[in-house]
């Protein structure tokens, strides 16, 4: 994706991901080894009734879908900020999460710049439409004319 492709109001439906218990536990074991994420036996005794995905796993899944779709990423894209990160409800194994990305702002590059800034709202919703996760991203995307420079 290039800066010129980013139009305020553009909305991308990037598909659905369904985390499996095995991937939730694997991610948590390495990066967030709390019992509710990494230990199925212990998690079954907690209020969630089983493992739930680490919030950071949920955030990482957004990146996977964006890269797969080619939205807000590219050979010369640079992440600038992730703000207003919110987790609204736990994600259980088998939950279907659908990702939407909406462009909410664009700023052209400064003089002789190679990248412009794109601001986007990223949201995961469950199968019932309930908001599960959201954040605002700022990404520097290359201009198409400078891609080969």
mmCIF file of C-alpha atoms in Angstrom:
data_model
loop_
_atom_site.group_PDB
_atom_site.id
_atom_site.type_symbol
_atom_site.label_atom_id
_atom_site.label_comp_id
_atom_site.label_asym_id
_atom_site.label_seq_id
_atom_site.Cartn_x
_atom_site.Cartn_y
_atom_site.Cartn_z
ATOM 1 C CA UNK A 1 0.000 0.000 0.000
ATOM 2 C CA UNK A 2 1.283 3.467 -0.877
ATOM 3 C CA UNK A 3 0.407 6.807 0.644
ATOM 4 C CA UNK A 4 -1.641 7.754 -2.420
ATOM 5 C CA UNK A 5 -3.903 4.736 -1.797
ATOM 6 C CA UNK A 6 -5.000 6.072 1.589
ATOM 7 C CA UNK A 7 -8.253 8.025 1.400
ATOM 8 C CA UNK A 8 -9.997 9.373 4.490
ATOM 9 C CA UNK A 9 -13.161 7.371 5.047
ATOM 10 C CA UNK A 10 -11.919 4.295 3.180
ATOM 11 C CA UNK A 11 -12.904 1.186 5.075
ATOM 12 C CA UNK A 12 -11.328 -2.223 4.684
ATOM 13 C CA UNK A 13 -12.940 -5.450 5.856
ATOM 14 C CA UNK A 14 -9.870 -7.662 6.234
ATOM 15 C CA UNK A 15 -11.399 -10.998 7.039
ATOM 16 C CA UNK A 16 -11.846 -13.219 10.020
ATOM 17 C CA UNK A 17 -9.465 -15.115 12.254
ATOM 18 C CA UNK A 18 -10.388 -17.859 14.723
ATOM 19 C CA UNK A 19 -7.681 -18.399 17.346
ATOM 20 C CA UNK A 20 -7.205 -22.007 18.425
ATOM 21 C CA UNK A 21 -6.421 -22.932 22.018
ATOM 22 C CA UNK A 22 -3.029 -24.246 20.929
ATOM 23 C CA UNK A 23 -2.014 -20.898 19.384
ATOM 24 C CA UNK A 24 -3.318 -18.957 22.401
ATOM 25 C CA UNK A 25 -1.267 -21.115 24.775
ATOM 26 C CA UNK A 26 1.825 -21.046 22.527
ATOM 27 C CA UNK A 27 1.792 -17.234 22.272
ATOM 28 C CA UNK A 28 1.148 -16.816 25.994
ATOM 29 C CA UNK A 29 3.821 -19.306 27.014
ATOM 30 C CA UNK A 30 6.411 -17.173 25.264
ATOM 31 C CA UNK A 31 5.106 -13.637 25.767
ATOM 32 C CA UNK A 32 2.406 -13.436 28.493
ATOM 33 C CA UNK A 33 2.604 -16.558 30.702
ATOM 34 C CA UNK A 34 -0.287 -15.777 33.015
ATOM 35 C CA UNK A 35 -2.461 -18.787 33.967
ATOM 36 C CA UNK A 36 -5.581 -17.531 32.154
ATOM 37 C CA UNK A 37 -3.586 -17.487 28.903
ATOM 38 C CA UNK A 38 -0.971 -20.229 29.200
ATOM 39 C CA UNK A 39 -2.344 -22.968 31.473
ATOM 40 C CA UNK A 40 -5.583 -24.660 30.317
ATOM 41 C CA UNK A 41 -6.050 -26.586 33.581
ATOM 42 C CA UNK A 42 -5.634 -23.493 35.744
ATOM 43 C CA UNK A 43 -7.692 -21.353 33.347
ATOM 44 C CA UNK A 44 -10.604 -23.817 33.587
ATOM 45 C CA UNK A 45 -10.836 -22.982 37.305
ATOM 46 C CA UNK A 46 -10.876 -19.227 36.706
ATOM 47 C CA UNK A 47 -13.893 -17.089 35.894
ATOM 48 C CA UNK A 48 -13.405 -17.348 32.118
ATOM 49 C CA UNK A 49 -13.841 -21.141 32.113
ATOM 50 C CA UNK A 50 -10.807 -21.772 29.925
ATOM 51 C CA UNK A 51 -7.872 -20.036 28.342
ATOM 52 C CA UNK A 52 -8.361 -16.591 26.874
ATOM 53 C CA UNK A 53 -6.031 -14.914 24.430
ATOM 54 C CA UNK A 54 -3.533 -12.416 25.750
ATOM 55 C CA UNK A 55 -4.488 -8.925 24.663
ATOM 56 C CA UNK A 56 -1.100 -8.734 22.972
ATOM 57 C CA UNK A 57 -1.947 -11.866 20.991
ATOM 58 C CA UNK A 58 -5.143 -10.179 19.841
ATOM 59 C CA UNK A 59 -3.140 -7.121 18.789
ATOM 60 C CA UNK A 60 -0.656 -9.319 16.912
ATOM 61 C CA UNK A 61 -3.529 -10.968 15.030
ATOM 62 C CA UNK A 62 -4.529 -7.548 13.669
ATOM 63 C CA UNK A 63 -1.054 -7.199 12.173
ATOM 64 C CA UNK A 64 -1.275 -10.644 10.590
ATOM 65 C CA UNK A 65 -4.521 -9.748 8.813
ATOM 66 C CA UNK A 66 -3.239 -6.329 7.718
ATOM 67 C CA UNK A 67 -0.078 -7.831 6.225
ATOM 68 C CA UNK A 68 -2.054 -10.583 4.497
ATOM 69 C CA UNK A 69 -4.374 -7.949 2.972
ATOM 70 C CA UNK A 70 -1.620 -5.433 2.182
ATOM 71 C CA UNK A 71 -3.340 -2.678 4.160
ATOM 72 C CA UNK A 72 -1.200 -0.125 6.039
ATOM 73 C CA UNK A 73 1.935 -2.072 5.244
ATOM 74 C CA UNK A 74 4.473 -2.426 2.496
ATOM 75 C CA UNK A 75 8.162 -2.681 1.785
ATOM 76 C CA UNK A 76 8.770 0.866 2.960
ATOM 77 C CA UNK A 77 6.053 1.297 5.633
ATOM 78 C CA UNK A 78 7.024 2.432 9.116
ATOM 79 C CA UNK A 79 4.808 2.094 12.170
ATOM 80 C CA UNK A 80 4.748 5.370 14.092
ATOM 81 C CA UNK A 81 2.250 4.912 16.919
ATOM 82 C CA UNK A 82 -0.459 2.733 18.399
ATOM 83 C CA UNK A 83 -2.768 4.799 20.570
ATOM 84 C CA UNK A 84 -6.056 4.287 22.360
ATOM 85 C CA UNK A 85 -5.447 0.530 22.617
ATOM 86 C CA UNK A 86 -8.546 -1.041 24.169
ATOM 87 C CA UNK A 87 -9.574 -4.598 25.042
ATOM 88 C CA UNK A 88 -13.337 -4.772 25.550
ATOM 89 C CA UNK A 89 -13.953 -8.458 26.200
ATOM 90 C CA UNK A 90 -11.932 -11.658 26.471
ATOM 91 C CA UNK A 91 -11.168 -13.724 23.384
ATOM 92 C CA UNK A 92 -11.721 -17.461 23.819
ATOM 93 C CA UNK A 93 -10.446 -20.242 21.600
ATOM 94 C CA UNK A 94 -12.846 -20.620 18.706
ATOM 95 C CA UNK A 95 -14.112 -17.028 18.766
ATOM 96 C CA UNK A 96 -14.406 -15.631 15.247
ATOM 97 C CA UNK A 97 -12.886 -12.137 15.096
ATOM 98 C CA UNK A 98 -13.458 -9.905 12.056
ATOM 99 C CA UNK A 99 -11.088 -7.002 11.412
ATOM 100 C CA UNK A 100 -12.039 -3.601 10.046
ATOM 101 C CA UNK A 101 -9.561 -0.818 9.285
ATOM 102 C CA UNK A 102 -10.812 2.695 8.565
ATOM 103 C CA UNK A 103 -8.591 5.527 7.358
ATOM 104 C CA UNK A 104 -9.314 8.538 9.579
ATOM 105 C CA UNK A 105 -6.525 10.921 8.559
ATOM 106 C CA UNK A 106 -3.766 11.524 6.033
ATOM 107 C CA UNK A 107 -0.898 13.992 6.158
ATOM 108 C CA UNK A 108 1.254 14.529 3.092
ATOM 109 C CA UNK A 109 5.017 14.317 3.492
ATOM 110 C CA UNK A 110 7.038 17.334 4.440
ATOM 111 C CA UNK A 111 9.139 18.949 1.734
ATOM 112 C CA UNK A 112 11.007 16.325 -0.252
ATOM 113 C CA UNK A 113 9.656 13.643 2.055
ATOM 114 C CA UNK A 114 9.398 10.043 0.959
ATOM 115 C CA UNK A 115 6.490 9.098 3.223
ATOM 116 C CA UNK A 116 3.159 10.513 4.278
ATOM 117 C CA UNK A 117 1.359 9.796 7.518
ATOM 118 C CA UNK A 118 -1.816 7.718 7.572
ATOM 119 C CA UNK A 119 -3.976 7.437 10.685
ATOM 120 C CA UNK A 120 -6.408 4.555 10.989
ATOM 121 C CA UNK A 121 -8.913 3.067 13.405
ATOM 122 C CA UNK A 122 -8.548 -0.702 13.750
ATOM 123 C CA UNK A 123 -11.356 -2.813 15.237
ATOM 124 C CA UNK A 124 -11.911 -6.500 15.915
ATOM 125 C CA UNK A 125 -15.545 -7.555 16.355
ATOM 126 C CA UNK A 126 -16.928 -10.919 17.403
ATOM 127 C CA UNK A 127 -19.366 -12.933 15.294
ATOM 128 C CA UNK A 128 -22.232 -11.182 17.091
ATOM 129 C CA UNK A 129 -20.813 -7.747 16.156
ATOM 130 C CA UNK A 130 -19.591 -6.968 19.665
ATOM 131 C CA UNK A 131 -16.457 -4.838 19.765
ATOM 132 C CA UNK A 132 -13.597 -6.911 21.158
ATOM 133 C CA UNK A 133 -10.452 -4.847 20.501
ATOM 134 C CA UNK A 134 -9.604 -1.463 19.010
ATOM 135 C CA UNK A 135 -6.691 0.902 18.525
ATOM 136 C CA UNK A 136 -5.640 3.889 16.478
ATOM 137 C CA UNK A 137 -2.557 3.438 14.324
ATOM 138 C CA UNK A 138 -0.266 5.953 12.705
ATOM 139 C CA UNK A 139 1.803 4.613 9.825
ATOM 140 C CA UNK A 140 4.263 6.310 7.483
ATOM 141 C CA UNK A 141 3.632 5.028 3.960
ATOM 142 C CA UNK A 142 5.926 5.604 0.989
ATOM 143 C CA UNK A 143 4.788 7.688 -1.921
ATOM 144 C CA UNK A 144 4.366 5.625 -5.050
ATOM 145 C CA UNK A 145 6.759 7.955 -6.907
ATOM 146 C CA UNK A 146 9.545 7.312 -4.382
ATOM 147 C CA UNK A 147 9.119 3.548 -4.087
ATOM 148 C CA UNK A 148 12.030 2.806 -6.422
ATOM 149 C CA UNK A 149 14.318 5.573 -5.204
#
